[in-house]
Coordinates of C-alpha atoms and ligand atoms in Angstrom, one line a residue:
M1 CA 11.7 -20.8 -32.0
F2 CA 9.3 -18.7 -30.0
L3 CA 6.4 -19.5 -32.3
R4 CA 7.0 -23.2 -31.7
L5 CA 6.1 -22.7 -28.1
L6 CA 2.6 -21.5 -29.0
L7 CA -0.4 -23.6 -28.3
S8 CA -2.8 -25.0 -30.9
P9 CA -5.2 -22.3 -31.9
T10 CA -8.1 -24.7 -31.6
I11 CA -7.4 -26.0 -28.1
G12 CA -10.3 -26.2 -25.7
R13 CA -10.6 -25.2 -22.1
S14 CA -9.8 -28.5 -20.4
A15 CA -7.2 -29.3 -23.0
L16 CA -5.6 -26.0 -22.3
H17 CA -4.8 -27.0 -18.8
R18 CA -3.5 -30.5 -19.8
C19 CA -1.4 -29.3 -22.8
P20 CA 2.4 -29.9 -22.0
A21 CA 3.4 -26.9 -24.2
A22 CA 1.0 -24.8 -22.2
R23 CA 2.5 -26.0 -19.0
T24 CA 6.0 -25.2 -20.3
T25 CA 5.0 -21.7 -21.1
M26 CA 3.0 -21.1 -17.9
S27 CA 5.5 -22.5 -15.5
S28 CA 8.0 -20.0 -16.8
F29 CA 6.2 -17.6 -14.4
A30 CA 8.1 -16.8 -11.2
T31 CA 6.0 -16.6 -8.1
S32 CA 7.0 -14.7 -4.9
S33 CA 8.9 -16.3 -2.1
N34 CA 6.4 -19.1 -1.4
A35 CA 6.4 -18.0 2.2
P36 CA 3.1 -17.2 4.0
P37 CA 1.7 -13.8 3.4
P38 CA 3.7 -11.1 5.3
T39 CA 2.1 -9.8 8.5
P40 CA 1.0 -6.2 8.1
S41 CA 2.3 -3.6 10.5
F42 CA 1.0 -0.1 11.2
A43 CA 2.9 2.8 12.7
N44 CA -0.3 4.7 13.6
S45 CA -2.5 2.6 15.9
R46 CA -5.6 4.6 14.7
L47 CA -5.2 3.2 11.2
T48 CA -5.4 -0.5 11.8
P49 CA -8.4 -2.3 10.3
Q50 CA -9.8 -2.8 13.8
A51 CA -9.4 0.8 14.9
L52 CA -10.9 2.0 11.6
S53 CA -13.9 -0.4 12.0
E54 CA -14.5 1.1 15.4
Y55 CA -14.1 4.6 14.1
Y56 CA -16.6 3.9 11.4
E57 CA -19.1 2.2 13.6
A58 CA -19.2 5.0 16.1
Q59 CA -20.7 7.3 13.3
F60 CA -24.0 5.6 13.6
D61 CA -26.1 4.0 16.3
S62 CA -26.5 0.5 14.8
K63 CA -26.0 -2.0 17.5
G64 CA -26.9 -5.6 16.5
I65 CA -27.0 -4.8 12.8
E66 CA -25.7 -7.4 10.3
K67 CA -22.0 -7.2 9.4
F68 CA -20.1 -7.7 6.2
S69 CA -16.6 -9.0 5.8
V70 CA -13.7 -7.2 4.2
R71 CA -11.2 -9.8 2.9
D72 CA -7.7 -9.9 1.7
P73 CA -8.1 -10.9 -2.0
A74 CA -4.7 -12.6 -2.0
S75 CA -5.3 -15.0 1.0
G76 CA -9.1 -14.8 1.4
A77 CA -8.6 -14.0 5.1
E78 CA -11.0 -11.6 6.8
I79 CA -9.4 -8.3 7.6
A80 CA -12.4 -6.6 9.2
A81 CA -16.1 -7.0 9.7
L82 CA -18.2 -3.8 9.3
D83 CA -21.8 -2.9 10.0
L84 CA -23.8 -3.3 6.9
H85 CA -25.5 0.0 6.6
G86 CA -28.2 1.1 4.1
A87 CA -30.8 3.7 3.3
A88 CA -31.5 4.7 6.9
E89 CA -27.8 5.6 7.6
A90 CA -27.4 7.2 4.2
K91 CA -30.4 9.5 5.0
I92 CA -28.8 10.4 8.4
A93 CA -25.5 11.2 6.7
V94 CA -27.3 13.3 4.1
D95 CA -29.1 15.3 6.8
R96 CA -25.9 15.8 8.6
A97 CA -24.1 16.9 5.5
H98 CA -27.0 19.3 4.7
D99 CA -26.7 20.7 8.1
A100 CA -22.9 21.2 7.9
F101 CA -23.4 22.9 4.6
R102 CA -25.7 25.4 6.3
N103 CA -23.6 25.8 9.4
E104 CA -19.9 24.7 10.1
W105 CA -19.0 24.5 6.4
N106 CA -21.3 27.3 5.2
P107 CA -19.5 29.0 2.3
N108 CA -20.4 32.4 3.7
R109 CA -18.6 31.6 7.0
V110 CA -15.6 29.6 5.8
T111 CA -13.2 31.6 3.7
A112 CA -11.3 30.2 0.7
Q113 CA -8.1 30.5 2.8
A114 CA -9.7 28.4 5.6
R115 CA -10.7 25.7 3.0
Y116 CA -7.2 25.8 1.6
D117 CA -5.7 25.5 5.1
A118 CA -7.8 22.5 6.0
L119 CA -7.1 20.7 2.7
V120 CA -3.3 21.3 3.2
R121 CA -3.6 19.8 6.7
W122 CA -5.4 16.8 5.3
E123 CA -2.7 16.4 2.5
R124 CA 0.0 16.6 5.2
L125 CA -1.6 13.9 7.3
I126 CA -2.0 11.7 4.2
R127 CA 1.7 12.0 3.4
E128 CA 2.7 11.5 7.1
N129 CA 0.7 8.2 7.2
A130 CA 1.4 7.1 3.6
R131 CA 3.0 3.8 4.6
D132 CA 0.1 2.7 6.7
L133 CA -2.4 3.9 4.1
A134 CA -0.6 1.9 1.4
T135 CA -0.5 -1.2 3.6
L136 CA -4.3 -0.9 4.1
L137 CA -4.8 -0.4 0.4
T138 CA -2.8 -3.5 -0.5
L139 CA -4.5 -5.6 2.2
E140 CA -8.0 -4.9 0.9
N141 CA -7.4 -4.5 -2.8
G142 CA -4.4 -6.8 -3.4
K143 CA -2.3 -4.5 -5.5
P144 CA 1.5 -4.6 -4.9
I145 CA 2.7 -2.2 -2.2
S146 CA 4.7 -0.2 -4.7
E147 CA 1.5 0.5 -6.7
A148 CA -0.4 1.3 -3.5
T149 CA 2.3 3.7 -2.4
I150 CA 2.0 5.5 -5.8
E151 CA -1.8 5.7 -5.4
V152 CA -1.6 7.2 -2.0
A153 CA 0.9 9.8 -3.2
G154 CA -1.4 10.5 -6.1
G155 CA -4.3 11.0 -3.7
A156 CA -2.2 13.5 -1.7
D157 CA -1.3 15.3 -4.9
S158 CA -5.1 15.6 -5.7
V159 CA -5.8 17.2 -2.3
A160 CA -2.9 19.6 -2.8
W161 CA -4.1 20.6 -6.2
F162 CA -7.6 21.3 -5.1
A163 CA -6.4 23.1 -2.0
E164 CA -4.9 25.6 -4.4
E165 CA -8.0 25.6 -6.5
A166 CA -10.1 26.6 -3.5
R167 CA -8.3 30.0 -3.7
R168 CA -8.9 30.4 -7.4
I169 CA -12.7 30.3 -7.6
D170 CA -13.2 33.6 -9.5
G171 CA -16.2 35.0 -11.2
D172 CA -16.8 37.5 -14.0
V173 CA -18.2 41.0 -14.5
M174 CA -20.2 41.4 -17.7
Q175 CA -22.2 44.1 -19.3
G176 CA -26.0 43.8 -18.9
A177 CA -28.6 44.2 -21.7
K178 CA -29.5 47.7 -20.4
R179 CA -27.3 50.8 -20.5
R180 CA -26.9 51.2 -16.7
Q181 CA -26.6 47.6 -15.8
R182 CA -23.6 45.3 -15.0
V183 CA -23.8 41.7 -14.2
M184 CA -21.6 39.8 -11.8
V185 CA -21.2 36.1 -12.4
L186 CA -20.6 34.3 -9.0
K187 CA -19.5 30.7 -8.7
Q188 CA -21.0 29.0 -5.7
P189 CA -20.8 25.5 -4.3
V190 CA -23.6 23.1 -5.5
G191 CA -24.3 21.9 -1.9
V192 CA -24.3 18.3 -0.7
V193 CA -22.4 15.8 -2.9
G194 CA -22.9 12.1 -3.0
A195 CA -19.8 10.3 -4.1
I196 CA -19.8 6.6 -5.1
T197 CA -16.5 5.0 -5.7
P198 CA -15.1 1.6 -6.9
W199 CA -12.6 -0.9 -5.4
N200 CA -9.9 -0.7 -8.0
F201 CA -8.5 2.7 -6.8
P202 CA -10.1 2.8 -3.4
F203 CA -7.9 5.8 -2.3
S204 CA -7.4 8.1 -5.3
M205 CA -11.0 7.8 -6.6
I206 CA -12.1 9.3 -3.3
T207 CA -9.6 12.1 -3.0
R208 CA -10.3 13.3 -6.5
K209 CA -14.0 13.7 -5.5
I210 CA -13.8 14.9 -1.9
G211 CA -10.9 17.2 -2.7
P212 CA -12.7 19.4 -5.2
A213 CA -16.0 19.2 -3.3
L214 CA -14.5 20.6 -0.1
A215 CA -12.4 23.1 -2.0
A216 CA -15.6 24.4 -3.7
G217 CA -17.3 24.6 -0.3
C218 CA -19.6 21.6 -0.7
T219 CA -20.0 18.8 1.9
V220 CA -19.8 15.1 0.9
V221 CA -21.2 11.7 1.7
V222 CA -19.0 8.9 0.3
K223 CA -20.2 5.4 -0.5
P224 CA -17.0 3.3 -1.1
S225 CA -17.1 -0.2 -2.6
E226 CA -18.0 -2.9 -0.1
E227 CA -14.8 -4.6 -1.2
T228 CA -12.5 -1.8 0.0
P229 CA -14.1 0.4 2.6
L230 CA -11.0 0.7 4.9
S231 CA -9.0 3.1 2.7
A232 CA -12.1 5.3 2.6
I233 CA -12.6 5.2 6.3
A234 CA -9.0 6.1 6.9
L235 CA -9.3 9.1 4.6
T236 CA -12.4 10.2 6.5
Y237 CA -10.7 9.8 9.8
L238 CA -7.7 11.9 8.6
A239 CA -10.0 14.5 7.2
H240 CA -11.7 14.9 10.6
E241 CA -8.2 15.1 12.2
A242 CA -7.4 17.8 9.7
G243 CA -10.3 19.8 11.0
F244 CA -13.1 19.3 8.6
P245 CA -16.5 19.1 10.4
K246 CA -17.8 15.5 10.9
G247 CA -20.9 16.3 8.9
G248 CA -18.8 17.8 6.1
V249 CA -17.0 14.5 5.2
Q250 CA -18.9 11.3 5.9
I251 CA -18.9 7.7 4.7
V252 CA -21.6 5.1 4.5
C253 CA -20.7 1.5 3.8
G254 CA -22.9 -1.4 3.0
D255 CA -25.9 -2.1 0.7
A256 CA -25.0 -0.3 -2.5
K257 CA -28.4 -0.3 -4.0
A258 CA -30.1 1.1 -1.0
I259 CA -27.4 3.7 -0.3
G260 CA -27.3 4.7 -4.0
A261 CA -31.1 5.0 -4.1
E262 CA -31.1 7.3 -1.1
L263 CA -28.2 9.5 -2.4
T264 CA -29.8 9.9 -5.9
G265 CA -33.3 10.2 -4.6
S266 CA -32.7 12.8 -1.9
S267 CA -33.5 16.4 -2.8
K268 CA -30.9 17.5 -0.3
V269 CA -28.1 15.9 -2.5
R270 CA -27.4 18.3 -5.3
K271 CA -24.7 16.4 -7.1
I272 CA -23.6 12.8 -7.7
G273 CA -20.0 12.0 -8.5
F274 CA -19.6 8.4 -9.6
T275 CA -16.7 6.2 -10.7
G276 CA -17.6 2.6 -11.7
S277 CA -19.1 0.5 -14.4
T278 CA -21.1 2.0 -17.2
A279 CA -24.1 -0.1 -16.2
V280 CA -24.3 1.3 -12.7
G281 CA -23.5 4.8 -14.1
K282 CA -26.6 4.6 -16.3
L283 CA -28.7 3.5 -13.4
L284 CA -27.6 6.4 -11.2
M285 CA -28.1 8.8 -14.0
A286 CA -31.7 7.6 -14.4
Q287 CA -32.3 7.7 -10.6
S288 CA -30.9 11.2 -10.4
A289 CA -33.3 12.5 -13.1
S290 CA -36.2 12.8 -10.8
S291 CA -34.5 15.6 -8.8
I292 CA -32.4 16.9 -11.8
K293 CA -29.1 16.5 -10.0
R294 CA -25.8 17.4 -11.5
I295 CA -23.9 14.3 -12.2
S296 CA -20.3 13.4 -13.1
L297 CA -19.6 9.9 -14.4
E298 CA -16.2 8.2 -14.8
L299 CA -17.2 4.9 -16.3
G300 CA -15.8 1.8 -18.0
G301 CA -13.3 1.7 -20.9
N302 CA -12.0 -0.6 -23.7
A303 CA -8.7 1.0 -24.5
P304 CA -6.9 0.3 -27.7
F305 CA -3.2 0.2 -27.9
I306 CA -1.8 0.5 -31.4
V307 CA 1.7 -0.5 -32.4
F308 CA 2.6 0.9 -35.8
E309 CA 5.4 -0.6 -37.9
D310 CA 7.7 2.4 -37.2
A311 CA 7.3 2.1 -33.4
D312 CA 10.1 1.6 -30.9
L313 CA 9.0 -2.0 -30.1
D314 CA 10.9 -2.3 -26.8
R315 CA 9.5 0.9 -25.5
A316 CA 6.0 -0.1 -26.7
A317 CA 6.2 -3.6 -25.1
L318 CA 7.3 -2.2 -21.7
A319 CA 4.5 0.4 -21.9
L320 CA 1.9 -2.2 -22.7
L321 CA 2.9 -4.3 -19.8
G322 CA 2.7 -1.2 -17.6
S323 CA -0.7 -0.2 -18.9
G324 CA -2.4 -3.6 -19.6
L325 CA -1.3 -5.4 -16.5
R326 CA -1.3 -2.6 -13.9
N327 CA -3.3 -3.5 -10.8
A328 CA -3.5 -7.0 -12.4
G329 CA -5.3 -5.4 -15.3
Q330 CA -8.0 -3.9 -13.1
T331 CA -7.7 -0.3 -14.3
C332 CA -10.3 1.6 -16.3
I333 CA -7.6 2.8 -18.7
C334 CA -5.9 -0.6 -19.1
A335 CA -5.1 -1.5 -22.7
D336 CA -7.7 -4.1 -23.6
K337 CA -7.3 -4.4 -27.4
V338 CA -3.8 -4.4 -28.8
L339 CA -3.5 -3.7 -32.5
V340 CA -0.1 -4.6 -33.9
H341 CA 1.0 -3.9 -37.5
D342 CA 1.5 -7.1 -39.5
D343 CA 5.2 -6.3 -40.2
V344 CA 6.2 -6.2 -36.5
H345 CA 3.5 -8.4 -34.9
D346 CA 5.7 -11.5 -34.3
A347 CA 8.7 -9.6 -33.0
F348 CA 6.5 -7.5 -30.7
A349 CA 4.7 -10.6 -29.3
E350 CA 8.1 -12.2 -28.7
K351 CA 9.3 -9.2 -26.7
L352 CA 6.1 -9.2 -24.7
A353 CA 6.4 -12.9 -23.8
E354 CA 10.0 -12.5 -22.8
K355 CA 9.2 -9.7 -20.4
M356 CA 6.1 -11.4 -19.1
A357 CA 8.2 -14.4 -18.0
R358 CA 9.9 -12.2 -15.5
L359 CA 6.7 -11.1 -13.7
R360 CA 6.1 -12.4 -10.2
L361 CA 2.7 -13.2 -8.8
G362 CA 2.2 -13.0 -5.0
H363 CA 1.0 -11.2 -2.0
G364 CA 1.1 -7.4 -2.5
L365 CA 2.9 -6.9 0.8
D366 CA 5.8 -9.1 -0.5
K367 CA 8.2 -6.6 -2.1
S368 CA 9.2 -9.0 -4.8
T369 CA 5.6 -9.3 -6.1
T370 CA 5.0 -7.5 -9.4
H371 CA 1.3 -8.6 -9.7
G372 CA -1.3 -9.3 -7.1
P373 CA -4.7 -11.1 -7.2
L374 CA -8.0 -10.1 -8.7
I375 CA -10.5 -8.6 -6.4
N376 CA -12.9 -11.5 -6.0
A377 CA -14.2 -14.8 -7.4
A378 CA -16.5 -13.1 -9.9
A379 CA -13.6 -11.2 -11.4
L380 CA -11.6 -14.4 -11.7
D381 CA -14.5 -16.3 -13.4
K382 CA -14.9 -13.4 -15.9
V383 CA -11.3 -13.4 -16.9
E384 CA -11.1 -17.1 -17.2
A385 CA -14.3 -17.1 -19.3
H386 CA -12.8 -14.5 -21.7
V387 CA -9.6 -16.5 -22.1
T388 CA -11.4 -19.8 -22.6
E389 CA -13.8 -18.3 -25.1
A390 CA -10.9 -16.7 -27.1
V391 CA -8.9 -19.9 -27.2
E392 CA -11.8 -22.1 -28.2
A393 CA -12.6 -19.6 -31.0
G394 CA -9.1 -19.7 -32.4
A395 CA -6.9 -17.4 -30.4
T396 CA -3.4 -18.6 -29.6
L397 CA -2.4 -18.8 -26.0
V398 CA 1.2 -17.7 -25.7
V399 CA 1.7 -17.0 -22.0
G400 CA -0.4 -17.7 -18.9
G401 CA -4.1 -18.5 -19.3
S402 CA -4.8 -20.1 -15.9
R403 CA -5.7 -19.5 -12.3
A404 CA -2.7 -19.6 -10.1
N405 CA -1.8 -20.3 -6.5
P406 CA 1.5 -18.5 -6.0
G407 CA 2.4 -19.7 -2.6
E408 CA 1.4 -21.0 0.9
G409 CA -1.6 -19.1 2.3
L410 CA -2.3 -17.5 -1.1
E411 CA -5.6 -19.2 -1.9
G412 CA -7.1 -16.0 -3.2
H413 CA -8.0 -14.9 -6.7
F414 CA -4.9 -15.1 -8.7
F415 CA -4.8 -15.3 -12.5
Q416 CA -1.6 -15.6 -14.5
P417 CA -0.6 -12.7 -16.7
T418 CA -1.8 -13.9 -20.1
L419 CA -0.9 -13.1 -23.7
L420 CA -3.2 -14.1 -26.5
T421 CA -2.5 -13.7 -30.2
D422 CA -4.7 -14.2 -33.3
V423 CA -7.5 -12.6 -31.4
K424 CA -10.5 -11.6 -33.5
V425 CA -12.3 -8.3 -33.0
D426 CA -15.5 -9.9 -31.9
M427 CA -14.0 -11.8 -29.1
S428 CA -15.0 -10.7 -25.5
C429 CA -11.4 -10.4 -24.5
F430 CA -11.0 -7.7 -27.2
R431 CA -14.4 -6.0 -27.2
E432 CA -15.1 -5.8 -23.5
E433 CA -13.2 -4.7 -20.4
N434 CA -11.3 -7.8 -19.2
F435 CA -10.5 -6.3 -15.8
G436 CA -7.8 -8.9 -15.6
P437 CA -4.2 -9.5 -16.7
V438 CA -4.9 -10.3 -20.3
L439 CA -3.2 -8.8 -23.4
S440 CA -5.1 -9.6 -26.6
L441 CA -3.2 -9.0 -29.9
H442 CA -4.8 -8.5 -33.3
R443 CA -2.9 -7.8 -36.5
F444 CA -3.7 -4.9 -38.8
K445 CA -2.3 -3.6 -42.1
T446 CA -3.3 0.1 -42.6
D447 CA -3.7 3.1 -40.5
E448 CA -7.4 3.4 -41.5
E449 CA -8.1 -0.2 -40.5
A450 CA -6.4 0.4 -37.1
L451 CA -8.4 3.6 -36.4
E452 CA -11.6 2.0 -37.4
I453 CA -11.1 -1.0 -35.1
A454 CA -9.9 1.2 -32.3
N455 CA -13.0 3.4 -32.5
D456 CA -15.5 0.6 -33.0
T457 CA -16.7 0.6 -29.4
E458 CA -19.3 2.3 -27.2
Y459 CA -16.4 3.3 -24.8
G460 CA -14.1 6.3 -25.2
L461 CA -11.9 6.6 -22.1
A462 CA -8.2 6.2 -23.0
A463 CA -6.3 5.1 -26.1
Y464 CA -2.6 4.7 -26.8
F465 CA -0.4 4.4 -29.9
Y466 CA 3.3 4.0 -30.6
T467 CA 4.9 5.5 -33.8
S468 CA 7.9 7.5 -34.8
S469 CA 6.0 9.4 -37.4
M470 CA 5.2 13.1 -36.7
R471 CA 2.3 12.9 -39.2
R472 CA 0.8 9.9 -37.4
S473 CA 1.2 11.6 -34.1
W474 CA -1.3 14.1 -35.2
T475 CA -3.6 12.1 -37.5
I476 CA -4.1 9.3 -35.1
S477 CA -4.4 11.6 -32.0
E478 CA -7.1 13.5 -33.8
G479 CA -8.8 10.4 -35.2
L480 CA -9.2 8.5 -31.9
E481 CA -12.6 9.0 -30.3
Y482 CA -11.3 9.0 -26.7
G483 CA -11.0 11.5 -23.8
M484 CA -7.3 10.7 -23.2
V485 CA -4.8 9.7 -25.9
G486 CA -1.3 8.7 -25.2
C487 CA 1.1 9.0 -28.1
N488 CA 4.3 7.1 -27.3
D489 CA 3.1 7.1 -23.7
V490 CA 0.7 5.4 -21.4
A491 CA 0.9 7.9 -18.5
V492 CA -2.2 9.9 -19.3
T493 CA -3.2 10.9 -15.8
G494 CA -2.1 13.7 -13.5
V495 CA -3.6 16.4 -11.4
T496 CA -2.9 19.1 -14.0
T497 CA -4.7 17.4 -16.8
P498 CA -8.4 16.6 -17.4
F499 CA -9.4 13.0 -16.8
G500 CA -12.7 11.9 -18.4
G501 CA -14.3 9.8 -21.0
W502 CA -16.2 10.2 -24.3
K503 CA -19.3 8.3 -25.3
Q504 CA -20.4 5.7 -22.7
S505 CA -17.2 6.2 -20.7
G506 CA -18.5 9.2 -18.9
L507 CA -19.6 12.7 -18.4
G508 CA -17.6 15.6 -17.1
C509 CA -14.0 15.4 -15.9
E510 CA -11.8 15.2 -12.9
H511 CA -8.6 17.1 -12.0
S512 CA -7.1 20.0 -14.0
K513 CA -8.4 23.6 -14.0
Y514 CA -11.8 22.2 -15.1
G515 CA -12.3 19.7 -12.3
I516 CA -13.5 22.1 -9.7
E517 CA -16.2 23.5 -12.0
E518 CA -18.1 20.2 -11.6
F519 CA -18.8 21.3 -8.0
L520 CA -19.7 24.9 -8.6
Q521 CA -22.8 26.6 -10.1
K522 CA -23.0 30.0 -11.6
K523 CA -25.2 32.8 -10.5
A524 CA -25.7 36.0 -12.5
V525 CA -26.3 39.0 -10.2
F526 CA -27.8 42.0 -12.1
L527 CA -26.7 45.4 -10.8
T528 CA -28.7 48.3 -12.2
F529 CA -27.6 51.8 -11.3
Ligands
NAP601 P1 -19.4 -1.0 -10.1 O1 -20.0 -2.3 -9.9 O2 -20.2 -0.1 -11.0 O3 -19.3 -0.4 -8.6 C1 -18.8 1.0 -8.4 C2 -19.5 1.5 -7.2 O4 -20.9 1.5 -7.3 C3 -19.2 0.6 -5.9 O5 -19.1 1.4 -4.8 C4 -20.5 -0.2 -5.9 O6 -20.7 -0.7 -4.6 C5 -21.5 0.8 -6.3 N1 -22.7 0.2 -6.8 C6 -22.9 -1.0 -7.4 N2 -24.3 -1.1 -7.7 C7 -24.9 0.0 -7.3 C8 -26.2 0.5 -7.3 N3 -27.2 -0.3 -7.9 N4 -26.5 1.7 -6.8 C9 -25.5 2.5 -6.3 N5 -24.2 2.1 -6.2 C10 -23.9 0.9 -6.7 O7 -17.9 -1.0 -10.6 P2 -16.7 -1.8 -10.0 O8 -16.8 -3.2 -10.4 O9 -16.6 -1.5 -8.5 O10 -15.5 -1.0 -10.7 C11 -15.0 -1.4 -11.9 C12 -15.6 -0.5 -13.0 O11 -15.3 0.9 -12.7 C13 -15.0 -0.7 -14.3 O12 -16.0 -0.7 -15.3 C14 -14.0 0.4 -14.5 O13 -13.7 0.7 -15.8 C15 -14.7 1.5 -13.8 N6 -13.8 2.6 -13.4 C16 -13.8 3.7 -14.1 C17 -12.9 4.7 -13.8 C18 -12.8 6.0 -14.5 O14 -12.2 6.9 -14.0 N7 -13.5 6.1 -15.7 C19 -12.0 4.5 -12.8 C20 -12.0 3.3 -12.1 C21 -12.9 2.3 -12.4 P3 -20.3 -2.2 -4.2 O15 -18.9 -2.4 -4.7 O16 -20.4 -2.2 -2.7 O17 -21.3 -3.1 -4.8

């Protein structure tokens, strides 16, 4: 019955939109209330887009400078217009950060306890203003308010974790090469950190960089994505309220290339922490080479999700929706390539389709929305191109597959949650990050085949598999070439555990007891007596 709803595997792009069967399946989507986008409200008048724009613009003397718009991706409406800064402001910020590292935030003057205290104050302010921060995040990123609220809480957790880490920066005492010699190994902050962050987690990607940097005793200049600068400005404002020196935590918004070149080129910046695409990560790594900076990279992914024949299919289907469609599929650890054992493939696809029919597209501030828009027109074009290419090359469109307009005033960048089967391993929707709400299913028959396809990628960020076999839990976990592996689970992040990719998904790690090490350098002090 279910399979009869499927579209012709050879259907073309225009035909896809005309096909009655496709319309039947697509129209099964619920959309939110059809009412105009809810009006945002803020309890703290200092956290409105207008107040944050003014706060940001007061950091630099840039009257008359060109502006850029920050837009709500659900409605397309302008939320704020900010000064478009570049290399000159980045240089000013670096000089201030360097000065703060020498003076107000000098590790010889500011004790570990004082760093802990300031971070705890910042954490408290984040939690107290969580509702406003989540509203801002939803407005500029589009994710549902429930997801934004979780992200803000996760950001506060990061700050709390690194507050504790500030008091645990210990060294070592070692024996020297000579008889009367002992060596102390000190851990000291690297200095000024340049942090460049993406739009998909505009809040938590910043706290997991600023948190450890400040805990270690560094100062930071953050360049957030032009798409989502308001969350970053709000965090900076609250950090200043918490007592961090203004030069200790700064933000520069605007021309990414120019700001990136200044941060990577300056000899005063001693470390770059970057989250974003692999292409930009490679560029920043190359640019940082001239001054041999430390660099941490959290880059793109192409996560496999393997469903073995002994898996709990309901649990796996629910988890796949959570992982693959989270933030409308715009997550670096989203499941991109779904490998399903031949014996359970059809039953699994049917369960997915049933659950997907209950999803609701809409504005993120509407509480009934389960899925918001994509970030911009380019993202929408990419996802549509991936789906069209797959269908034209023989994939079967089971659910979704089109752009959407879920209600009045929602002319933004919506794409229907989409399920494709009969996907081949060389299709873009399977081999590349979709960064959109697309689940691509491919059948397999043996464990070896599944592992080989899962590992056949330049990426190595996160991977997931579902099985009830103890043997497979070990063999597949050990066989997957990824930095994070979820066995019967897609929750592979948390402050206590390392987050980082293998291969071209990154260098270094964030969170956990290892995270702060990225912001410290060792010094061996030789005591001869
Ligand atoms: P992106 O294009 O690489 O942008 C990331 C950041 O780099 C943004 O602030 C961007 O600024 C800036 N940027 C762009 N070009 C630059 C340049 N030439 N020099 C310096 N900075 C530059 O990535 P995105 O599209 O925002 O984010 C999606 C990507 O991030 C995906 O590949 C995703 O997998 C990855 N990601 C990885 C993780 C992880 O932890 N591994 C987490 C989240 C996202 P503008 O936006 O202002 O252009």
